[in-house]
């Protein structure tokens, strides 16, 4: 897939996901607002019902007490026709309606039929009282004004006295429950500037969701406000909105899958580029020995070479060397393929790393000296025994020394250090080569990756060495660290646990 196609695909999918996320966010916001509006409506309706019940109860009490006051007058004790059918004392008629009504209002489990009954009976009572008032006025004459003055000169009862004995918390809870609200609440009644009744934790629990409703008593002369707060309102609303959580999870999974797919596509493109580079390098590495062998064979066939033992031996040596070189390169590729497809067992034993490195220094010294360079060994580790596969651990340091020689554009100067740190041994390979850019240091341990040098193939290899090094070091419970800068050389540190420390070694490697 071309880079342009990847960009177009990423943009299209990205826009689709952004649109989906915006729609989900708007839907979530709308659902939240709707739930909040439903909550507000239910709370206000509950407050209206409670306040209406309190006011109704107070009105009925006023009617009952007013009737008792009128009974103190001579006319008030007389029987009157107030309903057009029966002549009964007013007090008896009032008691027939007011007392049952008060009992119903005090009952928390009242139903709609009972409420309707109250409204009808109260309406009839008011009509009867209006008739009675007219009868009393006609019979008292001028004394009627004195009776009224006596009634209105009585002291006005406070709101606290009017609601005394009411179980407001129970009334509120019942009305809220009937309207679908189960949240915890706190309440208070305020008259003027003072709170006259409040729940236990009204001032201790704060909330932005405060509701209030005014109450009127005694012909609007006495006023108070009923306050209601919900400290856990937001959590309750959010919990109901969280029913949308599955759709949010699905959206999140889609976003993660999108990111994963784009990452895989980009990685595959990088691997494709690395693969192409590997093929170019492999072609170059195979082409040179094949061309040399082909040329030598053609020269012998055409008789271009003197038929002397020395000449034939020389040509045969060239063919043999190039064949070995070709075989070595093929084996490296096959070995890496083996690491990828199957497994390999480590043959573990106690290995002295100072001894291993000393042998390698002797082996590589000739190559370094052939380039006019120097190879130094500083084997300062007092404890150098590790549990390892001696063949593979030797190949690790051989690869590092080989790279230090190959990737050097000037006279090579290579130093190898060993030292102890705690229960570990640190082996450092330091060179003055071309160095590695910071952005490429995380990639050098990937298979087939080679530091970019353009289209030049003057450095032999497939980019398999450091990948192999890291796998072996990891398998021995160690780690590898690299410090490098362009044109300033590189430093590779191999840290391995000593035999005195519990070493986590994989006896079977899966590559």
Short mmCIF file of C-alpha atoms in Angstrom, two decimals:
data_model
loop_
_atom_site.label_atom_id
_atom_site.label_comp_id
_atom_site.label_asym_id
_atom_site.label_seq_id
_atom_site.Cartn_x
_atom_site.Cartn_y
_atom_site.Cartn_z
CA UNK A 1 0.00 0.00 0.00
CA UNK A 2 1.35 3.37 -1.02
CA UNK A 3 1.94 6.14 1.47
CA UNK A 4 -0.72 8.34 -0.12
CA UNK A 5 -3.29 5.56 0.14
CA UNK A 6 -2.46 5.04 3.83
CA UNK A 7 -2.91 8.76 4.50
CA UNK A 8 -6.28 8.88 2.67
CA UNK A 9 -7.49 5.76 4.48
CA UNK A 10 -6.37 7.14 7.85
CA UNK A 11 -8.08 10.49 7.24
CA UNK A 12 -11.37 8.92 6.11
CA UNK A 13 -11.51 6.45 9.01
CA UNK A 14 -10.41 9.16 11.42
CA UNK A 15 -13.18 11.52 10.29
CA UNK A 16 -15.73 8.71 10.56
CA UNK A 17 -14.64 7.92 14.10
CA UNK A 18 -14.58 11.59 15.10
CA UNK A 19 -18.12 11.96 13.78
CA UNK A 20 -19.21 8.87 15.71
CA UNK A 21 -17.60 10.17 18.91
CA UNK A 22 -19.29 13.57 18.49
CA UNK A 23 -22.68 11.91 17.96
CA UNK A 24 -22.16 9.74 21.04
CA UNK A 25 -21.15 12.80 23.08
CA UNK A 26 -24.20 14.76 21.93
CA UNK A 27 -26.48 11.81 22.65
CA UNK A 28 -24.95 11.41 26.09
CA UNK A 29 -25.36 15.15 26.76
CA UNK A 30 -28.99 15.11 25.60
CA UNK A 31 -29.76 12.07 27.74
CA UNK A 32 -28.17 13.77 30.75
CA UNK A 33 -30.22 16.95 30.25
CA UNK A 34 -33.41 14.91 29.81
CA UNK A 35 -32.78 12.92 32.98
CA UNK A 36 -32.07 16.13 34.89
CA UNK A 37 -35.26 17.76 33.56
CA UNK A 38 -37.28 14.68 34.55
CA UNK A 39 -35.72 14.77 38.00
CA UNK A 40 -36.47 18.49 38.43
CA UNK A 41 -40.07 17.99 37.32
CA UNK A 42 -40.60 15.06 39.68
CA UNK A 43 -39.10 16.96 42.64
CA UNK A 44 -41.15 20.10 41.98
CA UNK A 45 -44.30 18.01 41.62
CA UNK A 46 -43.54 16.29 44.92
CA UNK A 47 -42.98 19.66 46.62
CA UNK A 48 -46.29 20.95 45.23
CA UNK A 49 -48.11 17.93 46.61
CA UNK A 50 -46.50 18.21 50.05
CA UNK A 51 -47.13 21.97 50.33
CA UNK A 52 -50.73 21.53 49.14
CA UNK A 53 -51.23 18.84 51.75
CA UNK A 54 -49.79 21.05 54.52
CA UNK A 55 -51.90 24.05 53.47
CA UNK A 56 -55.03 21.89 53.21
CA UNK A 57 -54.43 20.51 56.66
CA UNK A 58 -53.98 24.01 58.07
CA UNK A 59 -57.16 25.25 56.35
CA UNK A 60 -59.17 22.41 57.80
CA UNK A 61 -57.77 23.12 61.26
CA UNK A 62 -58.70 26.79 60.86
CA UNK A 63 -62.23 25.82 59.85
CA UNK A 64 -62.55 23.58 62.88
CA UNK A 65 -61.20 26.19 65.29
CA UNK A 66 -63.31 28.95 63.72
CA UNK A 67 -66.39 26.83 64.20
CA UNK A 68 -65.50 26.30 67.84
CA UNK A 69 -65.22 30.09 68.29
CA UNK A 70 -68.64 30.65 66.77
CA UNK A 71 -70.11 28.05 69.11
CA UNK A 72 -69.32 30.47 71.94
CA UNK A 73 -72.03 32.83 70.61
CA UNK A 74 -75.74 32.34 71.24
CA UNK A 75 -76.49 32.09 67.52
CA UNK A 76 -73.66 29.72 66.97
CA UNK A 77 -75.28 27.14 69.23
CA UNK A 78 -78.53 27.16 67.27
CA UNK A 79 -79.37 24.66 64.59
CA UNK A 80 -79.57 25.99 61.04
CA UNK A 81 -80.50 24.66 57.64
CA UNK A 82 -77.19 24.78 55.83
CA UNK A 83 -77.62 21.96 53.31
CA UNK A 84 -81.28 22.50 52.48
CA UNK A 85 -82.36 19.17 53.92
CA UNK A 86 -81.39 18.66 57.55
CA UNK A 87 -81.31 21.05 60.48
CA UNK A 88 -78.22 20.30 62.57
CA UNK A 89 -75.80 22.31 64.69
CA UNK A 90 -72.93 23.70 62.59
CA UNK A 91 -70.31 22.05 64.83
CA UNK A 92 -71.69 18.60 64.09
CA UNK A 93 -71.69 19.24 60.35
CA UNK A 94 -68.12 20.55 60.43
CA UNK A 95 -66.90 17.57 62.47
CA UNK A 96 -68.50 15.19 59.96
CA UNK A 97 -66.17 16.49 57.22
CA UNK A 98 -63.13 18.03 58.92
CA UNK A 99 -62.19 15.15 61.22
CA UNK A 100 -62.11 12.46 58.47
CA UNK A 101 -60.26 14.89 56.21
CA UNK A 102 -57.57 15.51 58.80
CA UNK A 103 -57.18 11.76 59.30
CA UNK A 104 -56.74 11.26 55.57
CA UNK A 105 -54.16 14.04 55.32
CA UNK A 106 -52.20 12.51 58.17
CA UNK A 107 -52.22 9.14 56.41
CA UNK A 108 -49.08 8.72 54.30
CA UNK A 109 -50.66 6.06 52.11
CA UNK A 110 -53.58 8.14 50.84
CA UNK A 111 -54.68 7.42 47.30
CA UNK A 112 -56.13 9.47 44.48
CA UNK A 113 -59.73 8.48 45.26
CA UNK A 114 -59.37 9.76 48.82
CA UNK A 115 -57.91 13.05 47.57
CA UNK A 116 -60.84 13.50 45.21
CA UNK A 117 -63.23 12.75 48.06
CA UNK A 118 -61.54 15.45 50.16
CA UNK A 119 -61.88 18.04 47.43
CA UNK A 120 -65.60 17.35 46.99
CA UNK A 121 -66.37 17.33 50.72
CA UNK A 122 -64.30 20.45 51.37
CA UNK A 123 -66.07 22.25 48.54
CA UNK A 124 -69.44 21.30 50.02
CA UNK A 125 -68.28 22.41 53.45
CA UNK A 126 -67.28 25.84 52.17
CA UNK A 127 -70.70 26.27 50.55
CA UNK A 128 -72.39 25.26 53.82
CA UNK A 129 -70.23 27.67 55.81
CA UNK A 130 -71.06 30.51 53.46
CA UNK A 131 -74.77 29.83 54.01
CA UNK A 132 -74.23 29.60 57.74
CA UNK A 133 -72.33 32.90 57.78
CA UNK A 134 -75.25 34.65 56.10
CA UNK A 135 -77.75 33.17 58.57
CA UNK A 136 -75.61 34.25 61.53
CA UNK A 137 -75.22 37.75 60.09
CA UNK A 138 -78.99 38.13 59.70
CA UNK A 139 -79.72 37.00 63.25
CA UNK A 140 -76.92 38.93 65.00
CA UNK A 141 -77.51 42.18 63.20
CA UNK A 142 -75.20 44.87 64.65
CA UNK A 143 -73.63 42.30 67.02
CA UNK A 144 -72.12 40.48 64.02
CA UNK A 145 -69.42 43.18 63.71
CA UNK A 146 -68.42 42.64 67.33
CA UNK A 147 -68.03 38.92 66.76
CA UNK A 148 -65.80 39.55 63.73
CA UNK A 149 -63.65 41.99 65.68
CA UNK A 150 -63.20 39.44 68.42
CA UNK A 151 -62.09 36.82 65.84
CA UNK A 152 -59.55 39.03 64.04
CA UNK A 153 -58.07 40.46 67.20
CA UNK A 154 -56.82 37.00 68.18
CA UNK A 155 -53.03 36.64 67.79
CA UNK A 156 -51.86 35.12 64.46
CA UNK A 157 -50.26 31.69 64.87
CA UNK A 158 -46.69 31.27 63.65
CA UNK A 159 -45.77 28.84 60.87
CA UNK A 160 -43.89 26.75 63.40
CA UNK A 161 -47.10 26.29 65.40
CA UNK A 162 -49.06 25.48 62.27
CA UNK A 163 -46.72 22.66 61.11
CA UNK A 164 -46.03 21.35 64.59
CA UNK A 165 -46.64 17.63 64.80
CA UNK A 166 -46.17 17.01 61.07
CA UNK A 167 -43.67 14.33 59.98
CA UNK A 168 -42.28 16.29 57.04
CA UNK A 169 -39.49 13.83 56.25
CA UNK A 170 -41.94 10.96 55.96
CA UNK A 171 -44.32 13.04 53.83
CA UNK A 172 -41.52 14.13 51.49
CA UNK A 173 -40.10 10.64 51.17
CA UNK A 174 -43.51 9.19 50.31
CA UNK A 175 -44.31 11.85 47.68
CA UNK A 176 -40.83 11.59 46.13
CA UNK A 177 -41.11 7.81 45.99
CA UNK A 178 -44.51 8.07 44.30
CA UNK A 179 -42.89 10.29 41.65
CA UNK A 180 -39.97 7.95 41.05
CA UNK A 181 -37.30 9.69 43.15
CA UNK A 182 -35.26 7.47 45.49
CA UNK A 183 -32.29 9.79 46.08
CA UNK A 184 -31.20 10.79 49.57
CA UNK A 185 -32.42 14.25 50.53
CA UNK A 186 -32.29 16.86 53.27
CA UNK A 187 -35.03 19.43 53.99
CA UNK A 188 -35.75 22.58 55.97
CA UNK A 189 -38.55 25.10 56.53
CA UNK A 190 -37.62 28.78 56.58
CA UNK A 191 -39.82 31.54 57.99
CA UNK A 192 -38.46 34.99 57.35
CA UNK A 193 -34.70 34.84 57.91
CA UNK A 194 -34.73 31.84 60.22
CA UNK A 195 -34.91 28.11 59.68
CA UNK A 196 -37.57 26.82 62.03
CA UNK A 197 -37.48 23.13 61.04
CA UNK A 198 -34.66 21.17 59.38
CA UNK A 199 -33.38 17.64 58.94
CA UNK A 200 -30.35 16.43 60.86
CA UNK A 201 -27.69 16.97 58.13
CA UNK A 202 -29.21 19.88 56.23
CA UNK A 203 -26.27 22.24 56.92
CA UNK A 204 -23.60 19.53 56.79
CA UNK A 205 -24.28 18.33 53.27
CA UNK A 206 -23.86 20.70 50.35
CA UNK A 207 -25.45 20.43 46.94
CA UNK A 208 -26.00 22.56 43.86
CA UNK A 209 -29.45 21.01 43.47
CA UNK A 210 -31.67 23.09 45.79
CA UNK A 211 -35.45 23.22 45.40
CA UNK A 212 -37.89 25.38 47.34
CA UNK A 213 -41.62 26.04 47.46
CA UNK A 214 -43.50 28.81 49.27
CA UNK A 215 -46.29 28.01 51.71
CA UNK A 216 -49.14 30.41 52.61
CA UNK A 217 -51.22 30.26 55.80
CA UNK A 218 -54.01 32.34 57.36
CA UNK A 219 -55.14 34.37 54.37
CA UNK A 220 -51.58 34.84 53.14
CA UNK A 221 -50.56 36.59 56.36
CA UNK A 222 -48.09 33.87 57.35
CA UNK A 223 -45.51 32.75 54.76
CA UNK A 224 -42.74 30.18 54.80
CA UNK A 225 -40.57 28.26 52.32
CA UNK A 226 -39.92 24.54 52.17
CA UNK A 227 -36.33 23.75 51.00
CA UNK A 228 -35.18 20.44 49.60
CA UNK A 229 -31.60 19.47 48.65
CA UNK A 230 -30.14 16.32 47.04
CA UNK A 231 -26.43 15.89 47.91
CA UNK A 232 -26.06 12.79 45.69
CA UNK A 233 -28.23 13.99 42.84
CA UNK A 234 -25.44 14.09 40.23
CA UNK A 235 -24.39 10.50 40.96
CA UNK A 236 -27.99 9.32 40.69
CA UNK A 237 -28.55 11.07 37.36
CA UNK A 238 -25.23 9.80 36.02
CA UNK A 239 -26.01 6.25 37.12
CA UNK A 240 -29.19 6.31 35.06
CA UNK A 241 -27.31 7.79 32.09
CA UNK A 242 -24.68 5.04 32.43
CA UNK A 243 -27.19 2.71 30.82
CA UNK A 244 -25.57 4.09 27.67
CA UNK A 245 -22.21 2.71 28.79
CA UNK A 246 -22.26 -0.30 26.38
CA UNK A 247 -22.45 2.03 23.37
CA UNK A 248 -19.57 4.08 24.78
CA UNK A 249 -17.50 0.91 25.26
CA UNK A 250 -18.20 -0.16 21.69
CA UNK A 251 -17.14 3.26 20.43
CA UNK A 252 -13.94 3.06 22.47
CA UNK A 253 -13.20 -0.41 21.08
CA UNK A 254 -13.68 0.93 17.56
CA UNK A 255 -11.22 3.75 18.27
CA UNK A 256 -8.66 1.31 19.69
CA UNK A 257 -9.10 -1.03 16.71
CA UNK A 258 -8.63 1.91 14.36
CA UNK A 259 -5.41 2.96 16.10
CA UNK A 260 -4.18 -0.64 16.10
CA UNK A 261 -4.95 -1.08 12.39
CA UNK A 262 -3.19 2.14 11.44
CA UNK A 263 -0.18 1.15 13.58
CA UNK A 264 -0.09 -2.29 11.91
CA UNK A 265 -0.30 -0.74 8.43
CA UNK A 266 2.52 1.69 9.21
CA UNK A 267 4.62 -1.10 10.71
CA UNK A 268 4.00 -3.34 7.71
CA UNK A 269 5.06 -0.53 5.42
CA UNK A 270 8.27 -0.12 7.40
CA UNK A 271 8.86 -3.88 7.31
CA UNK A 272 8.26 -3.82 3.58
CA UNK A 273 10.91 -1.12 3.19
CA UNK A 274 13.30 -3.11 5.41
CA UNK A 275 12.55 -6.24 3.39
CA UNK A 276 13.34 -4.45 0.14
CA UNK A 277 16.59 -3.20 1.63
CA UNK A 278 17.37 -6.73 2.78
CA UNK A 279 16.74 -8.10 -0.70
CA UNK A 280 19.04 -5.46 -2.20
CA UNK A 281 21.78 -6.31 0.29
CA UNK A 282 21.26 -10.04 -0.16
CA UNK A 283 21.43 -9.66 -3.94
CA UNK A 284 24.70 -7.78 -3.61
CA UNK A 285 26.15 -10.30 -1.13
CA UNK A 286 25.21 -13.27 -3.31
CA UNK A 287 26.01 -11.66 -6.63
CA UNK A 288 29.66 -10.96 -5.85
CA UNK A 289 30.75 -14.54 -4.96
CA UNK A 290 28.57 -16.03 -7.71
CA UNK A 291 30.10 -13.68 -10.28
CA UNK A 292 33.60 -14.51 -9.06
CA UNK A 293 32.98 -18.27 -9.22
CA UNK A 294 31.38 -17.94 -12.66
CA UNK A 295 34.29 -15.89 -13.97
CA UNK A 296 36.89 -18.33 -12.63
CA UNK A 297 35.06 -21.29 -14.15
CA UNK A 298 34.74 -19.50 -17.48
CA UNK A 299 38.45 -18.65 -17.50
CA UNK A 300 39.34 -22.30 -16.88
CA UNK A 301 36.92 -23.42 -19.60
CA UNK A 302 38.25 -20.94 -22.16
CA UNK A 303 41.86 -21.76 -21.37
CA UNK A 304 42.56 -18.21 -20.32
CA UNK A 305 44.50 -19.57 -17.36
CA UNK A 306 47.85 -21.26 -17.72
CA UNK A 307 47.54 -24.98 -17.15
CA UNK A 308 50.10 -25.03 -14.39
CA UNK A 309 49.53 -26.51 -10.93
CA UNK A 310 50.07 -23.12 -9.33
CA UNK A 311 47.49 -21.33 -11.53
CA UNK A 312 44.90 -24.08 -11.18
CA UNK A 313 45.46 -24.15 -7.44
CA UNK A 314 45.02 -20.35 -7.30
CA UNK A 315 41.74 -20.43 -9.27
CA UNK A 316 40.51 -23.37 -7.21
CA UNK A 317 41.32 -21.45 -4.03
CA UNK A 318 39.30 -18.46 -5.25
CA UNK A 319 36.34 -20.68 -6.09
CA UNK A 320 36.62 -22.42 -2.70
CA UNK A 321 36.80 -19.14 -0.76
CA UNK A 322 33.87 -17.59 -2.61
CA UNK A 323 31.85 -20.78 -2.15
CA UNK A 324 32.54 -20.67 1.59
CA UNK A 325 31.53 -17.03 1.68
CA UNK A 326 28.32 -17.82 -0.19
CA UNK A 327 27.59 -20.78 2.10
CA UNK A 328 28.18 -18.64 5.18
CA UNK A 329 25.71 -16.00 3.99
CA UNK A 330 23.06 -18.62 3.16
CA UNK A 331 23.49 -20.22 6.57
CA UNK A 332 22.99 -16.87 8.29
CA UNK A 333 19.71 -16.32 6.45
CA UNK A 334 18.55 -19.87 7.20
CA UNK A 335 19.53 -19.50 10.85
CA UNK A 336 17.45 -16.36 11.19
CA UNK A 337 14.53 -18.06 9.44
CA UNK A 338 14.93 -20.92 11.91
CA UNK A 339 14.70 -18.45 14.82
CA UNK A 340 11.44 -17.13 13.36
CA UNK A 341 9.67 -20.37 12.56
CA UNK A 342 10.79 -22.87 15.18
CA UNK A 343 12.73 -23.17 18.41
CA UNK A 344 16.26 -23.76 19.53
CA UNK A 345 17.59 -25.28 22.75
CA UNK A 346 20.41 -23.71 24.73
CA UNK A 347 23.17 -25.94 26.06
CA UNK A 348 23.87 -24.25 29.37
CA UNK A 349 27.01 -24.55 31.41
CA UNK A 350 29.33 -22.35 33.49
CA UNK A 351 31.26 -20.01 31.22
CA UNK A 352 34.12 -17.63 32.08
CA UNK A 353 33.49 -14.50 30.05
CA UNK A 354 37.00 -13.06 30.46
CA UNK A 355 38.37 -16.15 28.78
CA UNK A 356 35.79 -15.99 25.97
CA UNK A 357 36.53 -12.34 25.26
CA UNK A 358 40.28 -12.85 25.43
CA UNK A 359 40.05 -15.53 22.70
CA UNK A 360 37.93 -13.24 20.55
CA UNK A 361 40.41 -10.37 20.95
CA UNK A 362 43.14 -12.59 19.62
CA UNK A 363 40.97 -13.66 16.68
CA UNK A 364 39.91 -10.13 15.67
CA UNK A 365 43.28 -8.45 16.32
CA UNK A 366 44.57 -9.49 12.88
CA UNK A 367 41.62 -7.86 11.09
CA UNK A 368 42.00 -4.65 13.08
CA UNK A 369 45.75 -4.50 12.53
CA UNK A 370 45.20 -5.15 8.82
CA UNK A 371 43.30 -1.83 8.75
CA UNK A 372 46.00 -0.11 10.76
CA UNK A 373 43.85 0.07 13.87
CA UNK A 374 44.15 -1.01 17.50
CA UNK A 375 42.14 -3.42 19.68
CA UNK A 376 42.34 -3.03 23.45
CA UNK A 377 41.12 -5.35 26.18
CA UNK A 378 40.49 -4.23 29.77
CA UNK A 379 39.21 -7.33 31.54
CA UNK A 380 38.77 -5.92 35.05
CA UNK A 381 35.91 -8.14 36.26
CA UNK A 382 37.01 -10.25 39.25
CA UNK A 383 33.92 -12.45 38.96
CA UNK A 384 33.19 -13.46 35.37
CA UNK A 385 31.43 -16.82 35.64
CA UNK A 386 27.92 -17.01 34.17
CA UNK A 387 25.52 -19.78 33.22
CA UNK A 388 25.34 -19.63 29.43
CA UNK A 389 25.52 -21.42 26.11
CA UNK A 390 29.17 -20.84 25.23
CA UNK A 391 28.58 -21.00 21.45
CA UNK A 392 25.81 -18.41 21.37
CA UNK A 393 27.34 -16.12 23.97
CA UNK A 394 30.58 -16.17 21.97
CA UNK A 395 28.61 -15.24 18.83
CA UNK A 396 27.13 -12.27 20.67
CA UNK A 397 30.50 -10.62 21.29
CA UNK A 398 31.78 -11.76 17.88
CA UNK A 399 28.91 -9.88 16.21
CA UNK A 400 29.60 -6.71 18.20
CA UNK A 401 33.31 -6.77 17.33
CA UNK A 402 32.54 -7.53 13.69
CA UNK A 403 30.18 -4.53 13.49
CA UNK A 404 32.75 -2.29 15.19
CA UNK A 405 35.22 -3.13 12.42
CA UNK A 406 32.79 -2.99 9.48
CA UNK A 407 31.09 0.28 10.44
CA UNK A 408 34.22 2.36 10.80
CA UNK A 409 35.15 4.89 8.12
CA UNK A 410 38.60 5.58 9.57
CA UNK A 411 41.36 3.75 11.41
CA UNK A 412 39.48 1.57 13.92
CA UNK A 413 40.12 1.88 17.62
CA UNK A 414 38.12 -0.65 19.62
CA UNK A 415 38.13 -1.27 23.37
CA UNK A 416 36.48 -4.06 25.31
CA UNK A 417 35.88 -3.69 29.07
CA UNK A 418 34.58 -6.09 31.70
CA UNK A 419 33.59 -5.02 35.21
CA UNK A 420 31.38 -6.11 38.08
CA UNK A 421 28.40 -4.26 39.47
CA UNK A 422 26.62 -6.01 42.28
CA UNK A 423 25.73 -9.53 41.20
CA UNK A 424 26.15 -8.70 37.53
CA UNK A 425 28.94 -8.48 34.99
CA UNK A 426 29.00 -5.69 32.42
CA UNK A 427 30.81 -6.16 29.12
CA UNK A 428 31.32 -2.94 27.12
CA UNK A 429 32.36 -2.77 23.46
CA UNK A 430 33.40 0.77 22.49
CA UNK A 431 34.40 1.87 18.97
CA UNK A 432 35.12 5.04 16.99
CA UNK A 433 32.89 4.12 14.05
CA UNK A 434 30.25 6.03 12.14
CA UNK A 435 27.81 5.94 15.07
CA UNK A 436 24.04 5.55 15.08
CA UNK A 437 21.45 8.33 15.01
CA UNK A 438 19.17 8.56 18.05
CA UNK A 439 16.03 7.88 16.00
CA UNK A 440 17.52 4.62 14.70
CA UNK A 441 18.81 3.25 18.00
CA UNK A 442 15.43 1.64 18.83
CA UNK A 443 15.28 -0.03 15.42
CA UNK A 444 18.73 -1.60 15.19
CA UNK A 445 17.60 -4.73 17.07
CA UNK A 446 14.87 -5.54 14.54
CA UNK A 447 15.47 -8.27 12.02
CA UNK A 448 16.92 -7.14 8.68
CA UNK A 449 17.22 -3.54 9.82
CA UNK A 450 20.43 -1.77 8.82
CA UNK A 451 21.53 1.76 9.51
CA UNK A 452 20.68 3.83 6.46
CA UNK A 453 23.64 4.51 4.13
CA UNK A 454 21.68 5.35 1.00
CA UNK A 455 21.94 2.95 -1.94
CA UNK A 456 25.58 2.10 -1.23
CA UNK A 457 26.31 -1.49 -0.22
CA UNK A 458 29.96 -1.19 0.74
CA UNK A 459 29.24 -2.81 4.14
CA UNK A 460 28.47 -6.51 3.88
CA UNK A 461 25.63 -8.12 5.79
CA UNK A 462 21.85 -8.57 6.00
CA UNK A 463 21.05 -6.69 9.18
CA UNK A 464 20.63 -9.90 11.20
CA UNK A 465 23.50 -9.56 13.71
CA UNK A 466 22.06 -7.23 16.36
CA UNK A 467 18.65 -8.93 16.21
CA UNK A 468 20.39 -12.20 17.04
CA UNK A 469 22.47 -10.53 19.77
CA UNK A 470 19.41 -9.16 21.57
CA UNK A 471 17.52 -12.46 21.43
CA UNK A 472 20.45 -14.36 22.94
CA UNK A 473 21.08 -11.76 25.67
CA UNK A 474 17.38 -11.71 26.59
CA UNK A 475 17.31 -15.51 26.70
CA UNK A 476 20.17 -15.49 29.24
CA UNK A 477 18.25 -13.15 31.55
CA UNK A 478 20.41 -10.16 30.61
CA UNK A 479 19.92 -6.88 28.85
CA UNK A 480 21.69 -4.77 26.24
CA UNK A 481 22.14 -1.00 26.27
CA UNK A 482 23.49 1.27 23.55
CA UNK A 483 24.95 4.78 23.56
CA UNK A 484 25.86 6.34 20.24
CA UNK A 485 26.02 9.53 18.23
CA UNK A 486 26.73 10.13 14.56
CA UNK A 487 30.45 10.34 13.74
CA UNK A 488 31.32 9.80 17.42
CA UNK A 489 31.30 6.04 17.65
CA UNK A 490 29.14 3.63 19.65
CA UNK A 491 29.10 1.87 22.97
CA UNK A 492 27.28 -1.43 23.58
CA UNK A 493 26.88 -2.68 27.15
CA UNK A 494 25.92 -6.31 27.76
CA UNK A 495 24.73 -6.90 31.35
CA UNK A 496 24.49 -10.53 32.47
CA UNK A 497 23.73 -12.02 35.91
CA UNK A 498 26.53 -13.96 37.60
CA UNK A 499 26.11 -17.55 38.74
CA UNK A 500 25.86 -16.33 42.35
CA UNK A 501 22.56 -14.66 41.49
CA UNK A 502 19.36 -16.49 40.60
CA UNK A 503 19.52 -16.35 36.86
CA UNK A 504 16.35 -16.70 34.80
CA UNK A 505 17.63 -18.54 31.72
CA UNK A 506 15.34 -19.93 29.03
CA UNK A 507 16.64 -23.37 28.15
CA UNK A 508 14.35 -23.46 25.13
CA UNK A 509 14.17 -20.40 22.89
CA UNK A 510 11.14 -19.56 20.77
CA UNK A 511 12.08 -17.04 18.11
#
